[in-house]
Short mmCIF file of C-alpha atoms in Angstrom, two decimals:
data_model
loop_
_atom_site.label_atom_id
_atom_site.label_comp_id
_atom_site.label_asym_id
_atom_site.label_seq_id
_atom_site.Cartn_x
_atom_site.Cartn_y
_atom_site.Cartn_z
CA UNK F 1 -22.00 21.48 -11.15
CA UNK F 2 -20.20 18.34 -12.36
CA UNK F 3 -18.57 16.38 -9.56
CA UNK F 4 -16.15 13.50 -10.00
CA UNK F 5 -15.54 11.30 -6.96
CA UNK F 6 -12.45 9.13 -7.26
CA UNK F 7 -12.97 6.50 -4.62
CA UNK F 8 -10.75 3.70 -3.29
CA UNK F 9 -11.94 1.18 -0.74
CA UNK F 10 -12.15 -2.58 -1.30
CA UNK F 11 -15.40 -3.09 0.67
CA UNK F 12 -18.62 -1.26 -0.28
CA UNK F 13 -20.14 -2.17 3.13
CA UNK F 14 -17.51 -0.04 4.89
CA UNK F 15 -17.64 3.39 6.48
CA UNK F 16 -16.03 4.73 3.32
CA UNK F 17 -18.67 3.04 1.23
CA UNK F 18 -21.45 4.53 3.34
CA UNK F 19 -19.95 8.02 3.14
CA UNK F 20 -19.49 7.69 -0.60
CA UNK F 21 -23.15 6.69 -1.06
CA UNK F 22 -24.21 9.56 1.16
CA UNK F 23 -22.09 12.05 -0.79
CA UNK F 24 -23.45 10.92 -4.16
CA UNK F 25 -27.07 11.12 -2.98
CA UNK F 26 -26.52 14.45 -1.27
CA UNK F 27 -24.88 16.04 -4.30
CA UNK F 28 -27.52 14.70 -6.66
CA UNK F 29 -30.31 15.97 -4.42
CA UNK F 30 -28.72 19.40 -4.67
CA UNK F 31 -28.94 19.21 -8.46
CA UNK F 32 -25.35 18.33 -9.25
CA UNK F 33 -24.26 15.69 -11.74
CA UNK F 34 -21.99 13.08 -10.19
CA UNK F 35 -19.66 10.50 -11.64
CA UNK F 36 -17.82 8.01 -9.44
CA UNK F 37 -14.59 6.29 -10.35
CA UNK F 38 -14.78 3.37 -7.92
CA UNK F 39 -11.27 2.08 -8.45
CA UNK F 40 -11.64 -1.31 -6.78
CA UNK F 41 -14.98 -1.97 -8.50
CA UNK F 42 -13.43 -0.95 -11.84
CA UNK F 43 -10.52 -3.30 -11.18
CA UNK F 44 -8.29 -0.34 -11.94
CA UNK F 45 -4.78 -1.32 -13.10
CA UNK F 46 -2.50 0.30 -10.52
CA UNK F 47 0.97 -0.09 -12.00
CA UNK F 48 2.24 2.35 -14.62
CA UNK F 49 4.18 0.37 -17.20
CA UNK F 50 4.91 -0.03 -20.90
CA UNK F 51 1.53 -1.71 -21.47
CA UNK F 52 -0.16 1.65 -20.88
CA UNK F 53 0.85 2.80 -24.34
CA UNK F 54 -0.37 1.11 -27.46
CA UNK F 55 1.74 0.92 -30.62
CA UNK F 56 4.99 0.77 -28.71
CA UNK F 57 7.90 -1.16 -30.11
CA UNK F 58 8.20 -3.95 -27.53
CA UNK F 59 12.01 -3.78 -27.36
CA UNK F 60 12.27 -0.02 -26.96
CA UNK F 61 13.52 1.25 -23.64
CA UNK F 62 10.55 2.44 -21.61
CA UNK F 63 10.71 5.99 -20.24
CA UNK F 64 7.71 6.60 -17.96
CA UNK F 65 7.66 10.34 -18.67
CA UNK F 66 8.53 10.48 -22.36
CA UNK F 67 6.45 7.46 -23.34
CA UNK F 68 3.51 8.96 -21.52
CA UNK F 69 4.04 12.21 -23.42
CA UNK F 70 4.15 10.49 -26.79
CA UNK F 71 1.07 8.42 -25.99
CA UNK F 72 -0.89 11.45 -24.77
CA UNK F 73 0.03 13.49 -27.84
CA UNK F 74 -0.63 10.72 -30.33
CA UNK F 75 -3.82 9.24 -28.93
CA UNK F 76 -1.93 6.08 -28.07
CA UNK F 77 -2.96 5.85 -24.45
CA UNK F 78 -4.90 2.90 -23.13
CA UNK F 79 -8.64 3.49 -23.11
CA UNK F 80 -8.96 3.38 -19.30
CA UNK F 81 -6.48 6.25 -18.96
CA UNK F 82 -8.11 8.45 -21.60
CA UNK F 83 -11.52 7.88 -20.02
CA UNK F 84 -10.35 9.16 -16.64
CA UNK F 85 -8.73 12.19 -18.26
CA UNK F 86 -12.08 12.94 -19.92
CA UNK F 87 -13.80 12.75 -16.54
CA UNK F 88 -11.28 15.21 -15.11
CA UNK F 89 -11.92 17.60 -18.00
CA UNK F 90 -15.67 17.23 -17.50
CA UNK F 91 -15.60 17.85 -13.73
CA UNK F 92 -15.90 21.21 -12.03
CA UNK F 93 -14.98 19.62 -8.71
CA UNK F 94 -12.98 16.48 -8.01
CA UNK F 95 -13.16 14.61 -4.72
CA UNK F 96 -10.56 12.01 -3.78
CA UNK F 97 -11.98 9.69 -1.14
CA UNK F 98 -9.89 7.02 0.58
CA UNK F 99 -8.79 5.50 3.87
CA UNK F 100 -5.34 6.72 4.94
CA UNK F 101 -3.12 3.67 4.62
CA UNK F 102 0.46 4.06 5.78
CA UNK F 103 0.15 7.83 5.73
CA UNK F 104 -0.91 8.13 2.10
CA UNK F 105 -3.59 7.05 -0.35
CA UNK F 106 -4.07 3.36 -1.16
CA UNK F 107 -1.81 1.98 -3.88
CA UNK F 108 -4.71 1.63 -6.31
CA UNK F 109 -5.41 5.37 -6.11
CA UNK F 110 -1.72 6.25 -6.32
CA UNK F 111 -1.69 4.22 -9.51
CA UNK F 112 -4.67 6.18 -10.80
CA UNK F 113 -2.64 9.37 -10.35
CA UNK F 114 0.48 7.92 -11.95
CA UNK F 115 -1.34 6.60 -15.02
CA UNK F 116 -3.95 9.33 -15.57
CA UNK F 117 -1.57 12.24 -14.92
CA UNK F 118 0.16 11.97 -18.28
CA UNK F 119 3.07 14.16 -19.34
CA UNK F 120 1.47 16.98 -21.35
CA UNK F 121 -1.77 16.63 -19.41
CA UNK F 122 -0.91 17.04 -15.73
CA UNK F 123 2.80 17.87 -15.95
CA UNK F 124 5.25 19.07 -18.55
CA UNK F 125 2.67 21.72 -19.49
CA UNK F 126 3.47 25.28 -20.54
CA UNK F 127 6.59 27.28 -21.20
CA UNK F 128 9.84 26.69 -19.32
CA UNK F 129 11.92 29.87 -19.22
CA UNK F 130 13.80 32.00 -16.72
CA UNK F 131 10.48 33.58 -15.71
CA UNK F 132 8.04 30.71 -15.94
CA UNK F 133 8.78 27.15 -14.84
CA UNK F 134 5.96 25.34 -16.57
CA UNK F 135 2.25 25.68 -15.84
CA UNK F 136 2.13 24.09 -12.43
CA UNK F 137 1.48 24.92 -8.79
CA UNK F 138 -1.46 27.20 -9.42
CA UNK F 139 -1.60 26.95 -13.20
CA UNK F 140 -2.10 23.99 -15.49
CA UNK F 141 -4.64 21.91 -17.36
CA UNK F 142 -6.91 21.61 -14.34
CA UNK F 143 -6.88 25.27 -13.30
CA UNK F 144 -10.30 26.69 -12.48
CA UNK F 145 -11.46 23.41 -10.96
CA UNK F 146 -11.73 22.61 -7.29
CA UNK F 147 -10.60 19.51 -5.44
CA UNK F 148 -11.12 18.10 -1.98
CA UNK F 149 -9.92 15.06 -0.09
CA UNK F 150 -12.26 12.94 2.05
CA UNK F 151 -10.11 10.70 4.22
CA UNK F 152 -10.62 8.29 7.11
CA UNK F 153 -7.91 7.36 9.61
CA UNK F 154 -7.60 4.67 12.25
CA UNK F 155 -5.67 7.02 14.53
CA UNK F 156 -7.08 9.67 16.80
CA UNK F 157 -7.28 13.37 16.00
CA UNK F 158 -4.61 14.13 18.63
CA UNK F 159 -2.19 11.73 16.91
CA UNK F 160 -2.44 14.02 13.86
CA UNK F 161 -2.30 17.31 15.76
CA UNK F 162 0.51 19.88 15.59
CA UNK F 163 2.62 17.89 18.07
CA UNK F 164 1.05 14.47 17.47
CA UNK F 165 3.26 11.49 16.73
CA UNK F 166 1.96 10.87 13.19
CA UNK F 167 2.65 14.45 12.17
CA UNK F 168 0.02 17.16 11.63
CA UNK F 169 -2.67 16.02 9.21
CA UNK F 170 -2.03 19.04 6.97
CA UNK F 171 1.61 18.00 6.63
CA UNK F 172 0.72 14.34 6.08
CA UNK F 173 -1.64 15.40 3.29
CA UNK F 174 0.65 18.09 1.81
CA UNK F 175 2.15 15.75 -0.81
CA UNK F 176 -1.41 15.06 -2.01
CA UNK F 177 -2.86 18.54 -1.63
CA UNK F 178 0.08 20.46 -2.98
CA UNK F 179 1.98 17.84 -4.96
CA UNK F 180 -0.91 16.01 -6.66
CA UNK F 181 -3.84 18.47 -6.69
CA UNK F 182 -2.41 22.00 -6.67
CA UNK F 183 0.37 20.96 -9.04
CA UNK F 184 -1.85 20.60 -12.16
CA UNK F 185 -3.92 23.62 -11.21
CA UNK F 186 -6.72 22.62 -8.83
CA UNK F 187 -7.86 24.98 -6.12
CA UNK F 188 -7.62 22.67 -3.12
CA UNK F 189 -10.20 22.87 -0.36
CA UNK F 190 -9.43 21.90 3.24
CA UNK F 191 -9.85 18.14 3.68
CA UNK F 192 -12.75 16.37 5.32
CA UNK F 193 -11.10 14.03 7.82
CA UNK F 194 -12.80 11.30 9.84
CA UNK F 195 -10.59 10.07 12.69
CA UNK F 196 -10.92 6.75 14.58
CA UNK F 197 -12.85 5.27 11.72
CA UNK F 198 -12.94 1.84 13.38
CA UNK F 199 -14.87 3.26 16.33
CA UNK F 200 -17.94 4.71 14.69
CA UNK F 201 -21.28 4.44 16.46
CA UNK F 202 -24.65 5.56 15.14
CA UNK F 203 -24.51 8.97 16.82
CA UNK F 204 -21.09 9.85 15.51
CA UNK F 205 -21.97 8.50 12.08
CA UNK F 206 -24.98 10.84 11.98
CA UNK F 207 -22.79 13.78 13.01
CA UNK F 208 -20.19 12.83 10.43
CA UNK F 209 -22.78 12.64 7.68
CA UNK F 210 -24.21 16.02 8.65
CA UNK F 211 -20.76 17.61 8.70
CA UNK F 212 -19.93 16.10 5.31
CA UNK F 213 -23.25 17.30 3.90
CA UNK F 214 -22.41 20.82 5.00
CA UNK F 215 -19.00 20.65 3.34
CA UNK F 216 -20.59 19.39 0.12
CA UNK F 217 -23.12 22.24 0.22
CA UNK F 218 -20.23 24.69 0.46
CA UNK F 219 -17.97 23.20 -2.21
CA UNK F 220 -18.37 26.29 -4.33
CA UNK F 221 -17.82 28.88 -1.61
CA UNK F 222 -15.22 27.34 0.71
CA UNK F 223 -11.96 29.30 0.47
CA UNK F 224 -9.20 27.07 -0.91
CA UNK F 225 -5.92 26.41 0.90
CA UNK F 226 -3.86 29.51 0.02
CA UNK F 227 -0.88 27.79 -1.58
CA UNK F 228 1.55 30.19 -3.23
CA UNK F 229 1.57 30.33 -7.03
CA UNK F 230 4.86 29.24 -8.52
CA UNK F 231 5.07 31.82 -11.29
CA UNK F 232 3.55 34.84 -9.55
CA UNK F 233 6.66 36.30 -7.97
CA UNK F 234 7.19 34.47 -4.66
CA UNK F 235 9.83 32.05 -5.98
CA UNK F 236 13.25 32.39 -7.53
CA UNK F 237 13.33 30.70 -10.94
CA UNK F 238 14.79 28.17 -11.70
CA UNK F 239 15.89 27.43 -8.10
CA UNK F 240 12.21 27.49 -7.06
CA UNK F 241 13.09 28.56 -3.55
CA UNK F 242 11.07 31.25 -1.79
CA UNK F 243 12.56 34.69 -2.27
CA UNK F 244 14.28 36.00 0.87
CA UNK F 245 11.55 38.56 1.60
CA UNK F 246 8.76 35.96 1.37
CA UNK F 247 7.96 34.38 4.76
CA UNK F 248 11.50 35.20 5.89
CA UNK F 249 13.09 32.50 8.02
CA UNK F 250 10.20 30.10 7.51
CA UNK F 251 10.99 26.59 6.24
CA UNK F 252 9.02 23.44 5.43
CA UNK F 253 5.59 22.82 3.96
CA UNK F 254 3.83 25.65 5.79
CA UNK F 255 6.08 28.25 4.15
CA UNK F 256 4.21 27.61 0.90
CA UNK F 257 0.97 28.99 2.29
CA UNK F 258 0.32 32.70 1.83
CA UNK F 259 -0.26 34.34 5.20
CA UNK B 1 25.03 -9.21 6.50
CA UNK B 2 21.75 -10.06 4.75
CA UNK B 3 20.45 -7.22 2.59
CA UNK B 4 17.01 -7.07 1.01
CA UNK B 5 16.53 -4.53 -1.79
CA UNK B 6 12.89 -3.81 -2.58
CA UNK B 7 13.02 -2.19 -5.98
CA UNK B 8 10.39 -0.57 -8.17
CA UNK B 9 11.10 0.70 -11.65
CA UNK B 10 9.42 -0.58 -14.83
CA UNK B 11 12.56 -0.36 -17.01
CA UNK B 12 15.73 -2.28 -16.13
CA UNK B 13 17.73 -0.12 -18.61
CA UNK B 14 17.06 2.96 -16.48
CA UNK B 15 19.21 4.93 -14.06
CA UNK B 16 17.41 3.11 -11.26
CA UNK B 17 18.19 -0.22 -12.91
CA UNK B 18 21.86 0.69 -13.23
CA UNK B 19 22.08 1.82 -9.60
CA UNK B 20 20.33 -1.33 -8.45
CA UNK B 21 22.78 -3.52 -10.37
CA UNK B 22 25.67 -1.52 -8.96
CA UNK B 23 24.34 -1.85 -5.40
CA UNK B 24 23.89 -5.62 -5.68
CA UNK B 25 27.37 -6.14 -7.10
CA UNK B 26 28.97 -3.78 -4.58
CA UNK B 27 27.29 -5.44 -1.59
CA UNK B 28 28.14 -8.93 -2.82
CA UNK B 29 31.76 -7.96 -3.41
CA UNK B 30 31.87 -6.85 0.22
CA UNK B 31 30.72 -10.31 1.30
CA UNK B 32 27.07 -9.59 1.97
CA UNK B 33 24.17 -11.78 0.87
CA UNK B 34 21.64 -9.88 -1.22
CA UNK B 35 18.06 -10.60 -2.22
CA UNK B 36 16.17 -8.30 -4.57
CA UNK B 37 12.40 -8.00 -4.71
CA UNK B 38 12.08 -6.47 -8.17
CA UNK B 39 8.39 -5.62 -7.96
CA UNK B 40 7.76 -4.93 -11.65
CA UNK B 41 9.71 -8.03 -12.73
CA UNK B 42 7.74 -10.10 -10.16
CA UNK B 43 4.50 -8.68 -11.51
CA UNK B 44 3.69 -7.82 -7.89
CA UNK B 45 -0.05 -7.46 -7.21
CA UNK B 46 -0.39 -3.88 -5.95
CA UNK B 47 -3.94 -3.72 -4.62
CA UNK B 48 -4.79 -5.02 -1.16
CA UNK B 49 -8.13 -6.80 -1.37
CA UNK B 50 -10.13 -9.82 -0.21
CA UNK B 51 -8.24 -12.10 -2.59
CA UNK B 52 -5.15 -11.72 -0.40
CA UNK B 53 -6.62 -14.09 2.15
CA UNK B 54 -7.38 -17.70 1.35
CA UNK B 55 -10.26 -19.59 2.97
CA UNK B 56 -12.42 -16.49 3.24
CA UNK B 57 -16.14 -16.78 2.96
CA UNK B 58 -16.78 -14.88 -0.29
CA UNK B 59 -19.83 -13.05 1.07
CA UNK B 60 -18.25 -11.89 4.32
CA UNK B 61 -17.67 -8.18 4.69
CA UNK B 62 -14.00 -7.48 4.07
CA UNK B 63 -12.10 -5.59 6.75
CA UNK B 64 -8.58 -4.79 5.51
CA UNK B 65 -7.11 -4.74 9.03
CA UNK B 66 -8.99 -7.59 10.72
CA UNK B 67 -8.91 -9.90 7.72
CA UNK B 68 -5.19 -9.31 7.44
CA UNK B 69 -4.82 -10.17 11.15
CA UNK B 70 -6.79 -13.41 10.83
CA UNK B 71 -4.87 -14.43 7.73
CA UNK B 72 -1.50 -13.67 9.31
CA UNK B 73 -2.35 -15.60 12.48
CA UNK B 74 -3.85 -18.59 10.71
CA UNK B 75 -1.38 -19.03 7.87
CA UNK B 76 -4.07 -18.00 5.40
CA UNK B 77 -2.12 -15.31 3.61
CA UNK B 78 -1.37 -15.56 -0.08
CA UNK B 79 2.01 -17.09 -0.79
CA UNK B 80 3.47 -13.90 -2.30
CA UNK B 81 2.78 -11.98 0.91
CA UNK B 82 4.25 -14.63 3.21
CA UNK B 83 7.35 -14.85 1.05
CA UNK B 84 8.06 -11.12 1.39
CA UNK B 85 7.53 -11.28 5.15
CA UNK B 86 10.10 -14.08 5.29
CA UNK B 87 12.55 -11.90 3.38
CA UNK B 88 12.01 -9.08 5.88
CA UNK B 89 12.65 -11.47 8.78
CA UNK B 90 15.78 -12.75 7.03
CA UNK B 91 17.23 -9.32 6.30
CA UNK B 92 19.53 -7.34 8.56
CA UNK B 93 19.15 -4.30 6.32
CA UNK B 94 16.33 -3.38 3.96
CA UNK B 95 16.73 -0.90 1.12
CA UNK B 96 13.72 0.59 -0.63
CA UNK B 97 14.75 1.87 -4.06
CA UNK B 98 12.39 3.83 -6.30
CA UNK B 99 11.89 6.94 -8.42
CA UNK B 100 9.90 9.62 -6.58
CA UNK B 101 6.57 9.76 -8.44
CA UNK B 102 4.14 12.43 -7.32
CA UNK B 103 6.05 12.94 -4.09
CA UNK B 104 5.88 9.34 -2.92
CA UNK B 105 6.83 5.80 -3.88
CA UNK B 106 5.35 4.20 -7.01
CA UNK B 107 1.95 2.55 -6.54
CA UNK B 108 3.42 -0.92 -6.97
CA UNK B 109 5.71 -0.36 -3.97
CA UNK B 110 2.96 1.23 -1.90
CA UNK B 111 0.99 -1.92 -2.57
CA UNK B 112 3.92 -4.01 -1.39
CA UNK B 113 3.79 -2.15 1.92
CA UNK B 114 0.02 -2.46 2.22
CA UNK B 115 -0.06 -6.19 1.54
CA UNK B 116 3.15 -7.33 3.27
CA UNK B 117 2.66 -5.18 6.37
CA UNK B 118 -0.02 -7.42 7.88
CA UNK B 119 -1.82 -6.67 11.12
CA UNK B 120 0.09 -8.63 13.76
CA UNK B 121 3.28 -8.41 11.72
CA UNK B 122 3.95 -4.72 11.10
CA UNK B 123 1.16 -3.11 13.11
CA UNK B 124 -1.22 -4.13 15.88
CA UNK B 125 1.79 -5.61 17.68
CA UNK B 126 2.36 -5.53 21.46
CA UNK B 127 0.41 -4.36 24.46
CA UNK B 128 -1.95 -1.38 24.37
CA UNK B 129 -2.25 0.22 27.81
CA UNK B 130 -2.03 3.63 29.42
CA UNK B 131 1.78 3.31 29.37
CA UNK B 132 2.46 1.53 26.11
CA UNK B 133 0.61 2.16 22.84
CA UNK B 134 1.61 -0.94 20.95
CA UNK B 135 5.10 -1.87 19.77
CA UNK B 136 5.61 0.78 17.15
CA UNK B 137 7.73 3.85 16.39
CA UNK B 138 10.99 2.43 17.66
CA UNK B 139 9.74 -1.01 18.71
CA UNK B 140 8.08 -3.79 16.74
CA UNK B 141 8.68 -6.94 14.72
CA UNK B 142 11.43 -5.33 12.66
CA UNK B 143 13.37 -3.74 15.52
CA UNK B 144 17.11 -4.26 15.38
CA UNK B 145 17.14 -4.05 11.59
CA UNK B 146 18.23 -1.08 9.50
CA UNK B 147 16.51 0.48 6.52
CA UNK B 148 17.48 3.04 3.91
CA UNK B 149 15.74 4.67 0.98
CA UNK B 150 17.46 5.15 -2.39
CA UNK B 151 15.39 7.59 -4.41
CA UNK B 152 15.71 9.47 -7.69
CA UNK B 153 13.86 12.69 -8.51
CA UNK B 154 13.29 14.65 -11.67
CA UNK B 155 13.44 17.93 -9.74
CA UNK B 156 16.52 19.82 -8.69
CA UNK B 157 18.07 19.69 -5.23
CA UNK B 158 17.05 23.31 -4.59
CA UNK B 159 13.40 22.43 -5.31
CA UNK B 160 13.61 20.06 -2.32
CA UNK B 161 15.58 22.38 -0.04
CA UNK B 162 14.32 23.95 3.19
CA UNK B 163 12.48 26.69 1.28
CA UNK B 164 12.09 24.84 -2.04
CA UNK B 165 8.68 24.63 -3.67
CA UNK B 166 8.34 20.84 -3.42
CA UNK B 167 9.02 20.89 0.31
CA UNK B 168 12.21 19.75 2.02
CA UNK B 169 13.17 16.23 0.98
CA UNK B 170 13.25 15.10 4.62
CA UNK B 171 9.62 16.20 5.02
CA UNK B 172 8.57 14.67 1.70
CA UNK B 173 10.09 11.37 2.83
CA UNK B 174 8.88 11.57 6.45
CA UNK B 175 5.73 9.49 5.79
CA UNK B 176 8.00 6.75 4.43
CA UNK B 177 10.89 7.08 6.88
CA UNK B 178 8.83 7.54 10.02
CA UNK B 179 5.44 6.14 9.01
CA UNK B 180 6.47 3.05 7.05
CA UNK B 181 9.99 2.19 8.25
CA UNK B 182 10.37 3.47 11.81
CA UNK B 183 6.79 2.43 12.65
CA UNK B 184 7.45 -1.36 12.68
CA UNK B 185 10.85 -0.89 14.33
CA UNK B 186 13.53 -0.23 11.71
CA UNK B 187 16.42 2.08 12.45
CA UNK B 188 16.18 4.41 9.46
CA UNK B 189 19.34 5.73 7.84
CA UNK B 190 19.45 9.06 6.00
CA UNK B 191 18.28 8.58 2.41
CA UNK B 192 20.46 8.42 -0.67
CA UNK B 193 18.87 10.93 -3.06
CA UNK B 194 19.76 11.44 -6.71
CA UNK B 195 18.30 14.71 -8.06
CA UNK B 196 17.73 15.61 -11.73
CA UNK B 197 17.76 11.98 -12.67
CA UNK B 198 16.86 12.78 -16.31
CA UNK B 199 20.07 14.78 -16.69
CA UNK B 200 22.74 12.24 -15.86
CA UNK B 201 26.00 12.27 -17.80
CA UNK B 202 28.89 9.83 -17.46
CA UNK B 203 30.82 11.98 -15.01
CA UNK B 204 27.92 12.50 -12.66
CA UNK B 205 26.93 8.85 -12.94
CA UNK B 206 30.44 7.86 -11.84
CA UNK B 207 30.24 10.27 -8.90
CA UNK B 208 26.80 8.99 -7.97
CA UNK B 209 27.97 5.39 -8.03
CA UNK B 210 30.97 6.23 -5.88
CA UNK B 211 28.81 8.08 -3.36
CA UNK B 212 26.35 5.20 -3.25
CA UNK B 213 29.17 2.70 -2.79
CA UNK B 214 30.40 4.68 0.19
CA UNK B 215 26.93 4.70 1.73
CA UNK B 216 26.65 0.94 1.21
CA UNK B 217 30.05 0.43 2.85
CA UNK B 218 28.79 2.35 5.87
CA UNK B 219 25.36 0.74 6.23
CA UNK B 220 26.36 -0.75 9.55
CA UNK B 221 27.93 2.35 11.05
CA UNK B 222 25.86 5.28 9.75
CA UNK B 223 23.91 6.85 12.63
CA UNK B 224 20.17 6.45 12.05
CA UNK B 225 17.75 9.38 11.92
CA UNK B 226 17.11 10.09 15.63
CA UNK B 227 13.32 9.67 15.64
CA UNK B 228 11.81 9.73 19.12
CA UNK B 229 10.62 6.42 20.57
CA UNK B 230 6.90 6.38 21.22
CA UNK B 231 6.95 4.49 24.51
CA UNK B 232 10.12 5.89 26.04
CA UNK B 233 8.69 8.93 27.82
CA UNK B 234 8.53 11.74 25.24
CA UNK B 235 4.82 11.31 24.43
CA UNK B 236 1.58 11.53 26.40
CA UNK B 237 -0.34 8.25 26.12
CA UNK B 238 -2.92 7.78 24.63
CA UNK B 239 -2.98 11.29 23.09
CA UNK B 240 0.46 10.58 21.57
CA UNK B 241 1.36 14.25 21.58
CA UNK B 242 4.81 15.39 22.67
CA UNK B 243 4.94 16.25 26.37
CA UNK B 244 5.11 20.01 26.99
CA UNK B 245 8.76 19.90 28.08
CA UNK B 246 9.86 17.99 24.98
CA UNK B 247 10.93 20.33 22.15
CA UNK B 248 8.71 23.05 23.65
CA UNK B 249 6.89 25.11 21.04
CA UNK B 250 8.08 22.96 18.16
CA UNK B 251 5.45 21.56 15.77
CA UNK B 252 5.44 19.40 12.64
CA UNK B 253 7.55 16.49 11.48
CA UNK B 254 10.87 17.84 12.76
CA UNK B 255 9.60 17.87 16.35
CA UNK B 256 9.80 14.06 16.29
CA UNK B 257 13.57 14.10 15.97
CA UNK B 258 15.60 14.08 19.17
CA UNK B 259 17.92 17.07 19.27
#
């Protein structure tokens, strides 16, 4: 299996760095081929802007979506963007690994998403009609591939529990799981979360490694999060609201999971 | 009143640019003093890394939290970070304005948060004990100030409704409202959201401007989102889960709003 790890931490001698090294070695030992996009080491350009497209008239008004579309269609994307798209096409499984900073991914990884997810590649794909609202949320260029988040937090597990002050971890990660990974077609596996990352002793580090190894061994068989497919009958189109008989009375992120 | 607008859009001739210009002019006409941090125009450095701290030993292991703490305490932060902190101290009201990209703020603005929100300034503030878990979520360095998000989306309002496929807008914005703004002490006003930003005609633009003007006129009187204060009795400490008698049975982001 081909595995792409997109990784964002500024210090290789960190817990994240150690878990990344462990994951690469573990996957390779199991016979998989691994590529790592180490965004800090690559000095990844985080900000999407007009410089991402070559052959642009410098005075033309920049439209992030439409310029991205033109560049993707015409081979006028910057090399670093095209290279990451190729890695995504190559991968069977994509892992996003990062520390949770301010309840989301680090800026450098957010910028990877914004720049690599071109219009025509990750969105704006497929037919828009009164029965099909684009190939997204269960369909799309990346359909058939799997994705998983590996994330570390400073806070405790209880802080991210159903009634914890930070919000439930599944809700905190929903914009990433559903909005960034499921959107272009990935089957999204439950995340691997390491809480209290600042308080890691040898014993817990060994346990964490073992638990991660198990998750990596099961990448191919773990049931994905059962998000509802947009174009398979659960949603009104174009309102894209759940039909009244689907999860009646339920609201919020959890309503988009099949029972 | 002193108003800071932190603004992220790569094209000044955009809807966001027009709304920003309108907001500045409208606030100034009402007698307020306005500063704008136009992150793209400033060429803001998005990625938090070891270069953010001066006088660091280049071989020392970089710890994003602890290095940020040392730099904040010792005046060893990069000038661009200190300048934004000064603007936050100066402001009575802070507005974050951005297009919603992949269900969050653009990377360049996320990087503004990560770099400006130093340990000791925006987190790691106040006493940690069995009755008080730091000055955060309702207390903190920015308490007494107000904040509001102005955000544009490509999607329709129904897509962000209670049963809309993208998730309710209040839940999509919760990590920003609660996790980034309420956390260091801001009173957070309801957001100003412009849907279907790509389909804006003159009539709707005029309506949008008028509605925004009204919101700006009411910055000082609009009731904030009633998030629960962490240290005021609703939460167990240190588990930071809601006490059983608070919103009994309720889970998820909405449980952290007082009735």
